Amino acid sequence: MVIAIARTHCLRCQLELPQRASFRSAKPFTCGPRGAAKLRSSPAQQRNKHSCSPQAAAQQDLPGAQAQDKPVYRGIYSDWTVEDQDVREVIAYRAGLNVAALALLVETAIVLTSADYVPDVWQNAVVAAGVAGLGASLYLVHMYVTPIKRFMQGLYGVGAAGAVGLALTQGGQSVPQYVAEHPSSVWLVGPFFAAVTGLAFKEGACYGKPEAIALFFVTPVLLLGHLTGLVPQGGEKGLLLTFVALCTIFAGRKWTQAIKDDIGDKSVFMYQALPVEKQQQLDAERSIRH
């Protein structure tokens, strides 16, 4: 997965991780350095060749050194490349966001047009698809700070459970329609949207996406306005349409980013997967070198 290129010692051997281990098995963090410096490519080395000798380490330390014929990016702890597994996970992350946005778009159209011809069970199926899409994205999102990611997933879980509870206890009425007619039900599904707010903050802070920043502010205003009744019906409808538009733009524009931007610094994931004593050893060696 990560091809760690040594500085003074062979970092790949010190990490004692498989060459292609998935970085998502490591502990995540909030936002990967979005502009990891790309090194100039050099002739490809044999993929399975590896030496821990001082000569090999010194050779690998040269600018532009790389372990295979792929672009190499400089990380905090080592250099890294984008592997096929990385691409699949990033695509799945973005696809989940698009499924959630599409479900939101469909349900909003049904609620605002009072489309009684759409059975409630179908509406709830669309909701379930959207909830599943966001859940997959929150599972795959690349973040460095594990507690923040777990907190967002916890909010998502509470809100999803609230939606399921409404679907099972309200005589089969669609969840969006019930929430629209009963503002107090925001307490049940609100945590789900709090997770959306957290994801919007992450994307806005990491990549400066204006739609994500706007989504971070619009989402709580929409929910609190509906819960308290302080926003008139026309204003609430405008907020809802704005929310849907921002979600759609946000999900669609994710496809315009480079894959590496959604990965972050894989060397950090490798480092965080190490035992504490190994981390301390690498920290000591890095401090000596610098």
PDB file of C-alpha atoms in Angstrom:
ATOM      1  CA  MET A   1       0.000   0.000   0.000  1.00  0.00           C
ATOM      2  CA  VAL A   2       2.422   2.640   1.133  1.00  0.00           C
ATOM      3  CA  ILE A   3       5.915   2.255  -0.268  1.00  0.00           C
ATOM      4  CA  ALA A   4       7.956   3.885   2.478  1.00  0.00           C
ATOM      5  CA  ILE A   5      11.278   5.279   1.244  1.00  0.00           C
ATOM      6  CA  ALA A   6      13.929   5.490   3.904  1.00  0.00           C
ATOM      7  CA  ARG A   7      15.751   8.579   5.013  1.00  0.00           C
ATOM      8  CA  THR A   8      18.542   7.176   7.181  1.00  0.00           C
ATOM      9  CA  HIS A   9      17.188   3.739   7.979  1.00  0.00           C
ATOM     10  CA  CYS A  10      14.720   1.613   6.028  1.00  0.00           C
ATOM     11  CA  LEU A  11      11.379   2.960   7.253  1.00  0.00           C
ATOM     12  CA  ARG A  12       9.445   0.181   5.570  1.00  0.00           C
ATOM     13  CA  CYS A  13      11.261  -2.414   7.635  1.00  0.00           C
ATOM     14  CA  GLN A  14      10.880  -0.392  10.816  1.00  0.00           C
ATOM     15  CA  LEU A  15       7.141  -0.098  10.262  1.00  0.00           C
ATOM     16  CA  GLU A  16       6.940  -3.849   9.807  1.00  0.00           C
ATOM     17  CA  LEU A  17       3.845  -3.539   7.667  1.00  0.00           C
ATOM     18  CA  PRO A  18       3.018  -5.453   4.475  1.00  0.00           C
ATOM     19  CA  GLN A  19       4.022  -3.613   1.338  1.00  0.00           C
ATOM     20  CA  ARG A  20       0.420  -3.232   0.253  1.00  0.00           C
ATOM     21  CA  ALA A  21      -1.400  -3.037   3.590  1.00  0.00           C
ATOM     22  CA  SER A  22      -4.506  -0.860   3.441  1.00  0.00           C
ATOM     23  CA  PHE A  23      -3.903   2.525   5.018  1.00  0.00           C
ATOM     24  CA  ARG A  24      -7.521   2.628   6.199  1.00  0.00           C
ATOM     25  CA  SER A  25      -6.668  -0.048   8.755  1.00  0.00           C
ATOM     26  CA  ALA A  26      -4.598   2.597  10.482  1.00  0.00           C
ATOM     27  CA  LYS A  27      -6.081   5.240  12.723  1.00  0.00           C
ATOM     28  CA  PRO A  28      -7.445   8.145  10.675  1.00  0.00           C
ATOM     29  CA  PHE A  29      -7.296  12.067  11.030  1.00  0.00           C
ATOM     30  CA  THR A  30      -9.137  15.211  10.049  1.00  0.00           C
ATOM     31  CA  CYS A  31      -7.629  16.337   6.930  1.00  0.00           C
ATOM     32  CA  GLY A  32      -4.745  15.159   4.871  1.00  0.00           C
ATOM     33  CA  PRO A  33      -2.211  17.648   3.620  1.00  0.00           C
ATOM     34  CA  ARG A  34      -3.850  18.547   0.378  1.00  0.00           C
ATOM     35  CA  GLY A  35      -0.880  19.536  -1.506  1.00  0.00           C
ATOM     36  CA  ALA A  36       1.685  16.859  -0.780  1.00  0.00           C
ATOM     37  CA  ALA A  37       4.724  17.806  -2.837  1.00  0.00           C
ATOM     38  CA  LYS A  38       5.024  15.617  -5.876  1.00  0.00           C
ATOM     39  CA  LEU A  39       8.516  14.366  -6.542  1.00  0.00           C
ATOM     40  CA  ARG A  40       9.931  14.014 -10.027  1.00  0.00           C
ATOM     41  CA  SER A  41       9.768  10.450 -11.289  1.00  0.00           C
ATOM     42  CA  SER A  42      12.934   8.430 -11.796  1.00  0.00           C
ATOM     43  CA  PRO A  43      13.359   5.116 -13.637  1.00  0.00           C
ATOM     44  CA  ALA A  44      11.287   2.443 -11.934  1.00  0.00           C
ATOM     45  CA  GLN A  45      12.984   0.054  -9.565  1.00  0.00           C
ATOM     46  CA  GLN A  46      12.034  -3.593  -9.436  1.00  0.00           C
ATOM     47  CA  ARG A  47       8.858  -3.787  -7.382  1.00  0.00           C
ATOM     48  CA  ASN A  48       9.741  -6.649  -5.123  1.00  0.00           C
ATOM     49  CA  LYS A  49      13.383  -5.759  -4.570  1.00  0.00           C
ATOM     50  CA  HIS A  50      14.239  -4.337  -1.216  1.00  0.00           C
ATOM     51  CA  SER A  51      17.464  -3.877   0.693  1.00  0.00           C
ATOM     52  CA  CYS A  52      18.103  -2.531   4.137  1.00  0.00           C
ATOM     53  CA  SER A  53      21.789  -1.970   3.593  1.00  0.00           C
ATOM     54  CA  PRO A  54      23.194   1.518   4.253  1.00  0.00           C
ATOM     55  CA  GLN A  55      24.012   1.780   0.561  1.00  0.00           C
ATOM     56  CA  ALA A  56      20.430   1.047  -0.426  1.00  0.00           C
ATOM     57  CA  ALA A  57      19.087   3.459   2.174  1.00  0.00           C
ATOM     58  CA  ALA A  58      21.411   6.177   0.940  1.00  0.00           C
ATOM     59  CA  GLN A  59      20.358   5.564  -2.649  1.00  0.00           C
ATOM     60  CA  GLN A  60      16.680   5.690  -1.735  1.00  0.00           C
ATOM     61  CA  ASP A  61      17.259   8.958   0.090  1.00  0.00           C
ATOM     62  CA  LEU A  62      18.092  10.723  -3.154  1.00  0.00           C
ATOM     63  CA  PRO A  63      15.532  13.285  -4.390  1.00  0.00           C
ATOM     64  CA  GLY A  64      13.144  11.681  -6.854  1.00  0.00           C
ATOM     65  CA  ALA A  65      13.770   8.148  -5.628  1.00  0.00           C
ATOM     66  CA  GLN A  66      10.732   5.884  -5.892  1.00  0.00           C
ATOM     67  CA  ALA A  67       9.850   2.247  -5.478  1.00  0.00           C
ATOM     68  CA  GLN A  68       7.762   1.808  -8.597  1.00  0.00           C
ATOM     69  CA  ASP A  69       6.644   3.557 -11.763  1.00  0.00           C
ATOM     70  CA  LYS A  70       3.953   5.695 -10.129  1.00  0.00           C
ATOM     71  CA  PRO A  71       4.028   9.320  -8.999  1.00  0.00           C
ATOM     72  CA  VAL A  72       5.608   9.624  -5.572  1.00  0.00           C
ATOM     73  CA  TYR A  73       4.409  12.136  -2.981  1.00  0.00           C
ATOM     74  CA  ARG A  74       6.373  13.331   0.001  1.00  0.00           C
ATOM     75  CA  GLY A  75       4.829  12.554   3.367  1.00  0.00           C
ATOM     76  CA  ILE A  76       5.779  13.490   6.898  1.00  0.00           C
ATOM     77  CA  TYR A  77       7.257  10.072   7.677  1.00  0.00           C
ATOM     78  CA  SER A  78       8.005   8.667   4.226  1.00  0.00           C
ATOM     79  CA  ASP A  79       7.203   9.018   0.547  1.00  0.00           C
ATOM     80  CA  TRP A  80       4.102   7.307  -0.782  1.00  0.00           C
ATOM     81  CA  THR A  81       2.202   6.434  -3.940  1.00  0.00           C
ATOM     82  CA  VAL A  82      -1.468   6.060  -4.852  1.00  0.00           C
ATOM     83  CA  GLU A  83      -2.368   2.382  -5.155  1.00  0.00           C
ATOM     84  CA  ASP A  84      -5.388   0.749  -6.789  1.00  0.00           C
ATOM     85  CA  GLN A  85      -6.956   0.083  -3.387  1.00  0.00           C
ATOM     86  CA  ASP A  86      -6.693   3.789  -2.576  1.00  0.00           C
ATOM     87  CA  VAL A  87      -8.518   4.670  -5.776  1.00  0.00           C
ATOM     88  CA  ARG A  88     -11.315   2.196  -5.057  1.00  0.00           C
ATOM     89  CA  GLU A  89     -11.836   3.538  -1.548  1.00  0.00           C
ATOM     90  CA  VAL A  90     -11.895   7.173  -2.645  1.00  0.00           C
ATOM     91  CA  ILE A  91     -14.357   6.383  -5.446  1.00  0.00           C
ATOM     92  CA  ALA A  92     -16.584   4.530  -2.974  1.00  0.00           C
ATOM     93  CA  TYR A  93     -16.414   7.501  -0.585  1.00  0.00           C
ATOM     94  CA  ARG A  94     -17.496   9.895  -3.307  1.00  0.00           C
ATOM     95  CA  ALA A  95     -20.164   7.524  -4.621  1.00  0.00           C
ATOM     96  CA  GLY A  96     -21.693   7.303  -1.142  1.00  0.00           C
ATOM     97  CA  LEU A  97     -21.958  11.081  -0.986  1.00  0.00           C
ATOM     98  CA  ASN A  98     -23.657  11.145  -4.373  1.00  0.00           C
ATOM     99  CA  VAL A  99     -26.150   8.450  -3.386  1.00  0.00           C
ATOM    100  CA  ALA A 100     -27.037  10.443  -0.265  1.00  0.00           C
ATOM    101  CA  ALA A 101     -27.396  13.670  -2.266  1.00  0.00           C
ATOM    102  CA  LEU A 102     -29.591  11.993  -4.881  1.00  0.00           C
ATOM    103  CA  ALA A 103     -31.840  10.493  -2.205  1.00  0.00           C
ATOM    104  CA  LEU A 104     -32.165  13.911  -0.564  1.00  0.00           C
ATOM    105  CA  LEU A 105     -33.052  15.492  -3.898  1.00  0.00           C
ATOM    106  CA  VAL A 106     -35.752  12.894  -4.626  1.00  0.00           C
ATOM    107  CA  GLU A 107     -37.305  13.044  -1.153  1.00  0.00           C
ATOM    108  CA  THR A 108     -37.341  16.833  -1.108  1.00  0.00           C
ATOM    109  CA  ALA A 109     -39.138  16.903  -4.450  1.00  0.00           C
ATOM    110  CA  ILE A 110     -41.732  14.443  -3.129  1.00  0.00           C
ATOM    111  CA  VAL A 111     -42.340  16.378   0.096  1.00  0.00           C
ATOM    112  CA  LEU A 112     -42.546  19.815  -1.519  1.00  0.00           C
ATOM    113  CA  THR A 113     -44.876  18.673  -4.308  1.00  0.00           C
ATOM    114  CA  SER A 114     -47.076  16.599  -1.959  1.00  0.00           C
ATOM    115  CA  ALA A 115     -46.717  13.655  -4.314  1.00  0.00           C
ATOM    116  CA  ASP A 116     -49.256  11.331  -2.689  1.00  0.00           C
ATOM    117  CA  TYR A 117     -48.945   8.910  -5.594  1.00  0.00           C
ATOM    118  CA  VAL A 118     -45.536   7.805  -4.301  1.00  0.00           C
ATOM    119  CA  PRO A 119     -46.104   5.053  -1.701  1.00  0.00           C
ATOM    120  CA  ASP A 120     -44.634   5.724   1.724  1.00  0.00           C
ATOM    121  CA  VAL A 121     -42.717   2.471   1.622  1.00  0.00           C
ATOM    122  CA  TRP A 122     -40.921   3.620  -1.525  1.00  0.00           C
ATOM    123  CA  GLN A 123     -40.103   6.936   0.085  1.00  0.00           C
ATOM    124  CA  ASN A 124     -38.621   5.177   3.090  1.00  0.00           C
ATOM    125  CA  ALA A 125     -36.611   2.971   0.746  1.00  0.00           C
ATOM    126  CA  VAL A 126     -35.104   6.099  -0.815  1.00  0.00           C
ATOM    127  CA  VAL A 127     -34.330   7.399   2.679  1.00  0.00           C
ATOM    128  CA  ALA A 128     -32.653   4.096   3.543  1.00  0.00           C
ATOM    129  CA  ALA A 129     -30.478   4.332   0.431  1.00  0.00           C
ATOM    130  CA  GLY A 130     -29.417   7.858   1.344  1.00  0.00           C
ATOM    131  CA  VAL A 131     -28.656   6.890   4.929  1.00  0.00           C
ATOM    132  CA  ALA A 132     -26.598   3.922   3.726  1.00  0.00           C
ATOM    133  CA  GLY A 133     -24.700   6.124   1.271  1.00  0.00           C
ATOM    134  CA  LEU A 134     -23.696   8.629   3.930  1.00  0.00           C
ATOM    135  CA  GLY A 135     -22.810   5.824   6.321  1.00  0.00           C
ATOM    136  CA  ALA A 136     -20.439   4.304   3.784  1.00  0.00           C
ATOM    137  CA  SER A 137     -18.804   7.683   3.210  1.00  0.00           C
ATOM    138  CA  LEU A 138     -18.324   8.282   6.936  1.00  0.00           C
ATOM    139  CA  TYR A 139     -16.713   4.854   7.185  1.00  0.00           C
ATOM    140  CA  LEU A 140     -14.345   5.516   4.284  1.00  0.00           C
ATOM    141  CA  VAL A 141     -13.539   9.186   4.871  1.00  0.00           C
ATOM    142  CA  HIS A 142      -9.818   9.744   5.354  1.00  0.00           C
ATOM    143  CA  MET A 143      -9.226  11.563   8.611  1.00  0.00           C
ATOM    144  CA  TYR A 144      -6.216  11.607  10.881  1.00  0.00           C
ATOM    145  CA  VAL A 145      -7.896  12.271  14.259  1.00  0.00           C
ATOM    146  CA  THR A 146      -9.713   9.073  15.170  1.00  0.00           C
ATOM    147  CA  PRO A 147     -11.887  10.471  18.008  1.00  0.00           C
ATOM    148  CA  ILE A 148     -13.396  13.098  15.706  1.00  0.00           C
ATOM    149  CA  LYS A 149     -14.221  10.511  13.075  1.00  0.00           C
ATOM    150  CA  ARG A 150     -15.742   8.180  15.663  1.00  0.00           C
ATOM    151  CA  PHE A 151     -17.805  11.045  17.093  1.00  0.00           C
ATOM    152  CA  MET A 152     -19.196  11.849  13.650  1.00  0.00           C
ATOM    153  CA  GLN A 153     -20.013   8.187  13.105  1.00  0.00           C
ATOM    154  CA  GLY A 154     -21.712   8.094  16.499  1.00  0.00           C
ATOM    155  CA  LEU A 155     -23.895  11.079  15.609  1.00  0.00           C
ATOM    156  CA  TYR A 156     -24.760   9.409  12.337  1.00  0.00           C
ATOM    157  CA  GLY A 157     -25.707   6.191  14.144  1.00  0.00           C
ATOM    158  CA  VAL A 158     -27.990   7.979  16.618  1.00  0.00           C
ATOM    159  CA  GLY A 159     -29.736   9.901  13.848  1.00  0.00           C
ATOM    160  CA  ALA A 160     -30.102   6.810  11.663  1.00  0.00           C
ATOM    161  CA  ALA A 161     -31.585   4.899  14.610  1.00  0.00           C
ATOM    162  CA  GLY A 162     -34.039   7.752  15.158  1.00  0.00           C
ATOM    163  CA  ALA A 163     -35.130   7.572  11.519  1.00  0.00           C
ATOM    164  CA  VAL A 164     -35.610   3.812  11.757  1.00  0.00           C
ATOM    165  CA  GLY A 165     -37.636   4.281  14.939  1.00  0.00           C
ATOM    166  CA  LEU A 166     -39.937   6.748  13.202  1.00  0.00           C
ATOM    167  CA  ALA A 167     -40.381   4.433  10.230  1.00  0.00           C
ATOM    168  CA  LEU A 168     -41.368   1.546  12.505  1.00  0.00           C
ATOM    169  CA  THR A 169     -43.644   3.394  14.929  1.00  0.00           C
ATOM    170  CA  GLN A 170     -45.579   5.895  12.830  1.00  0.00           C
ATOM    171  CA  GLY A 171     -47.861   3.580  10.931  1.00  0.00           C
ATOM    172  CA  GLY A 172     -45.653   3.337   7.878  1.00  0.00           C
ATOM    173  CA  GLN A 173     -45.719   7.082   7.161  1.00  0.00           C
ATOM    174  CA  SER A 174     -42.637   8.228   5.312  1.00  0.00           C
ATOM    175  CA  VAL A 175     -39.935   9.624   7.576  1.00  0.00           C
ATOM    176  CA  PRO A 176     -39.453  12.905   5.638  1.00  0.00           C
ATOM    177  CA  GLN A 177     -43.182  13.607   5.629  1.00  0.00           C
ATOM    178  CA  TYR A 178     -43.466  12.884   9.347  1.00  0.00           C
ATOM    179  CA  VAL A 179     -40.514  15.135  10.181  1.00  0.00           C
ATOM    180  CA  ALA A 180     -42.002  17.896   8.014  1.00  0.00           C
ATOM    181  CA  GLU A 181     -45.304  17.695   9.899  1.00  0.00           C
ATOM    182  CA  HIS A 182     -43.827  17.180  13.398  1.00  0.00           C
ATOM    183  CA  PRO A 183     -40.953  19.605  14.101  1.00  0.00           C
ATOM    184  CA  SER A 184     -40.166  17.966  17.455  1.00  0.00           C
ATOM    185  CA  SER A 185     -39.010  14.860  15.574  1.00  0.00           C
ATOM    186  CA  VAL A 186     -35.865  16.823  14.692  1.00  0.00           C
ATOM    187  CA  TRP A 187     -34.557  15.648  18.072  1.00  0.00           C
ATOM    188  CA  LEU A 188     -34.574  12.096  16.689  1.00  0.00           C
ATOM    189  CA  VAL A 189     -33.026  12.657  13.264  1.00  0.00           C
ATOM    190  CA  GLY A 190     -31.012  15.779  14.048  1.00  0.00           C
ATOM    191  CA  PRO A 191     -27.792  13.925  14.990  1.00  0.00           C
ATOM    192  CA  PHE A 192     -27.702  12.498  11.462  1.00  0.00           C
ATOM    193  CA  PHE A 193     -27.544  16.027  10.063  1.00  0.00           C
ATOM    194  CA  ALA A 194     -25.012  16.995  12.709  1.00  0.00           C
ATOM    195  CA  ALA A 195     -22.748  14.368  11.134  1.00  0.00           C
ATOM    196  CA  VAL A 196     -23.370  16.021   7.762  1.00  0.00           C
ATOM    197  CA  THR A 197     -22.334  19.332   9.327  1.00  0.00           C
ATOM    198  CA  GLY A 198     -19.119  17.769  10.621  1.00  0.00           C
ATOM    199  CA  LEU A 199     -18.288  16.327   7.220  1.00  0.00           C
ATOM    200  CA  ALA A 200     -18.974  19.694   5.607  1.00  0.00           C
ATOM    201  CA  PHE A 201     -16.596  21.346   8.068  1.00  0.00           C
ATOM    202  CA  LYS A 202     -13.876  18.807   7.285  1.00  0.00           C
ATOM    203  CA  GLU A 203     -14.201  19.296   3.532  1.00  0.00           C
ATOM    204  CA  GLY A 204     -14.438  23.059   3.831  1.00  0.00           C
ATOM    205  CA  ALA A 205     -11.442  23.346   6.147  1.00  0.00           C
ATOM    206  CA  CYS A 206      -9.270  20.937   4.167  1.00  0.00           C
ATOM    207  CA  TYR A 207     -10.044  22.018   0.623  1.00  0.00           C
ATOM    208  CA  GLY A 208     -11.612  25.470   0.960  1.00  0.00           C
ATOM    209  CA  LYS A 209     -14.770  24.344  -0.837  1.00  0.00           C
ATOM    210  CA  PRO A 210     -17.306  27.213  -0.656  1.00  0.00           C
ATOM    211  CA  GLU A 211     -20.307  24.884  -0.929  1.00  0.00           C
ATOM    212  CA  ALA A 212     -19.034  22.829   2.009  1.00  0.00           C
ATOM    213  CA  ILE A 213     -18.468  25.946   4.111  1.00  0.00           C
ATOM    214  CA  ALA A 214     -21.970  27.192   3.268  1.00  0.00           C
ATOM    215  CA  LEU A 215     -23.402  23.760   4.081  1.00  0.00           C
ATOM    216  CA  PHE A 216     -21.751  23.915   7.502  1.00  0.00           C
ATOM    217  CA  PHE A 217     -23.805  27.022   8.345  1.00  0.00           C
ATOM    218  CA  VAL A 218     -27.048  26.289   6.484  1.00  0.00           C
ATOM    219  CA  THR A 219     -27.620  22.824   7.976  1.00  0.00           C
ATOM    220  CA  PRO A 220     -27.996  23.841  11.649  1.00  0.00           C
ATOM    221  CA  VAL A 221     -30.022  26.934  10.705  1.00  0.00           C
ATOM    222  CA  LEU A 222     -32.455  24.755   8.746  1.00  0.00           C
ATOM    223  CA  LEU A 223     -32.866  22.226  11.553  1.00  0.00           C
ATOM    224  CA  LEU A 224     -33.169  24.774  14.356  1.00  0.00           C
ATOM    225  CA  GLY A 225     -35.540  26.882  12.290  1.00  0.00           C
ATOM    226  CA  HIS A 226     -37.829  23.902  11.753  1.00  0.00           C
ATOM    227  CA  LEU A 227     -37.547  22.745  15.374  1.00  0.00           C
ATOM    228  CA  THR A 228     -38.330  26.118  16.940  1.00  0.00           C
ATOM    229  CA  GLY A 229     -40.769  27.399  14.338  1.00  0.00           C
ATOM    230  CA  LEU A 230     -38.965  30.737  14.285  1.00  0.00           C
ATOM    231  CA  VAL A 231     -38.446  30.585  10.531  1.00  0.00           C
ATOM    232  CA  PRO A 232     -41.630  31.233   8.494  1.00  0.00           C
ATOM    233  CA  GLN A 233     -42.790  28.548   6.102  1.00  0.00           C
ATOM    234  CA  GLY A 234     -41.528  30.371   3.033  1.00  0.00           C
ATOM    235  CA  GLY A 235     -38.130  30.925   4.600  1.00  0.00           C
ATOM    236  CA  GLU A 236     -37.936  27.312   5.686  1.00  0.00           C
ATOM    237  CA  LYS A 237     -38.677  26.141   2.169  1.00  0.00           C
ATOM    238  CA  GLY A 238     -35.946  28.423   0.859  1.00  0.00           C
ATOM    239  CA  LEU A 239     -33.473  27.038   3.396  1.00  0.00           C
ATOM    240  CA  LEU A 240     -34.406  23.490   2.436  1.00  0.00           C
ATOM    241  CA  LEU A 241     -33.884  24.162  -1.265  1.00  0.00           C
ATOM    242  CA  THR A 242     -30.567  25.841  -0.490  1.00  0.00           C
ATOM    243  CA  PHE A 243     -29.528  22.844   1.604  1.00  0.00           C
ATOM    244  CA  VAL A 244     -30.419  20.426  -1.194  1.00  0.00           C
ATOM    245  CA  ALA A 245     -28.592  22.515  -3.798  1.00  0.00           C
ATOM    246  CA  LEU A 246     -25.460  22.739  -1.649  1.00  0.00           C
ATOM    247  CA  CYS A 247     -25.468  18.984  -0.991  1.00  0.00           C
ATOM    248  CA  THR A 248     -25.851  18.256  -4.701  1.00  0.00           C
ATOM    249  CA  ILE A 249     -23.050  20.629  -5.701  1.00  0.00           C
ATOM    250  CA  PHE A 250     -20.823  19.353  -2.922  1.00  0.00           C
ATOM    251  CA  ALA A 251     -21.276  15.700  -3.909  1.00  0.00           C
ATOM    252  CA  GLY A 252     -20.878  16.409  -7.618  1.00  0.00           C
ATOM    253  CA  ARG A 253     -17.729  18.491  -7.254  1.00  0.00           C
ATOM    254  CA  LYS A 254     -15.976  15.759  -5.289  1.00  0.00           C
ATOM    255  CA  TRP A 255     -15.330  14.073  -8.636  1.00  0.00           C
ATOM    256  CA  THR A 256     -13.267  17.049  -9.792  1.00  0.00           C
ATOM    257  CA  GLN A 257     -10.624  16.523  -7.100  1.00  0.00           C
ATOM    258  CA  ALA A 258      -7.467  14.516  -7.553  1.00  0.00           C
ATOM    259  CA  ILE A 259      -7.607  11.116  -5.856  1.00  0.00           C
ATOM    260  CA  LYS A 260      -4.554  11.929  -3.756  1.00  0.00           C
ATOM    261  CA  ASP A 261      -6.339  14.903  -2.186  1.00  0.00           C
ATOM    262  CA  ASP A 262      -8.902  12.616  -0.567  1.00  0.00           C
ATOM    263  CA  ILE A 263      -6.177  10.269   0.651  1.00  0.00           C
ATOM    264  CA  GLY A 264      -4.064  12.719   2.598  1.00  0.00           C
ATOM    265  CA  ASP A 265      -0.646  11.679   3.872  1.00  0.00           C
ATOM    266  CA  LYS A 266      -0.506   7.878   3.947  1.00  0.00           C
ATOM    267  CA  SER A 267       2.730   7.898   5.886  1.00  0.00           C
ATOM    268  CA  VAL A 268       0.753   9.320   8.820  1.00  0.00           C
ATOM    269  CA  PHE A 269      -1.636   6.366   8.689  1.00  0.00           C
ATOM    270  CA  MET A 270       1.302   3.960   8.693  1.00  0.00           C
ATOM    271  CA  TYR A 271       2.889   5.783  11.601  1.00  0.00           C
ATOM    272  CA  GLN A 272      -0.322   5.766  13.645  1.00  0.00           C
ATOM    273  CA  ALA A 273      -0.702   2.021  13.109  1.00  0.00           C
ATOM    274  CA  LEU A 274       2.613   1.376  14.882  1.00  0.00           C
ATOM    275  CA  PRO A 275       3.028   0.422  18.540  1.00  0.00           C
ATOM    276  CA  VAL A 276       3.890   3.357  20.780  1.00  0.00           C
ATOM    277  CA  GLU A 277       7.493   2.244  21.207  1.00  0.00           C
ATOM    278  CA  LYS A 278       7.990   2.153  17.426  1.00  0.00           C
ATOM    279  CA  GLN A 279       6.493   5.623  17.107  1.00  0.00           C
ATOM    280  CA  GLN A 280       8.856   6.923  19.769  1.00  0.00           C
ATOM    281  CA  GLN A 281      11.801   5.308  18.003  1.00  0.00           C
ATOM    282  CA  LEU A 282      10.930   6.929  14.684  1.00  0.00           C
ATOM    283  CA  ASP A 283      10.300  10.287  16.353  1.00  0.00           C
ATOM    284  CA  ALA A 284      13.732  10.142  17.965  1.00  0.00           C
ATOM    285  CA  GLU A 285      15.408   9.308  14.651  1.00  0.00           C
ATOM    286  CA  ARG A 286      13.552  12.086  12.846  1.00  0.00           C
ATOM    287  CA  SER A 287      14.557  14.623  15.488  1.00  0.00           C
ATOM    288  CA  ILE A 288      18.214  13.587  15.122  1.00  0.00           C
ATOM    289  CA  ARG A 289      18.091  13.902  11.336  1.00  0.00           C
ATOM    290  CA  HIS A 290      16.451  17.312  11.504  1.00  0.00           C
TER     291      HIS A 290
END
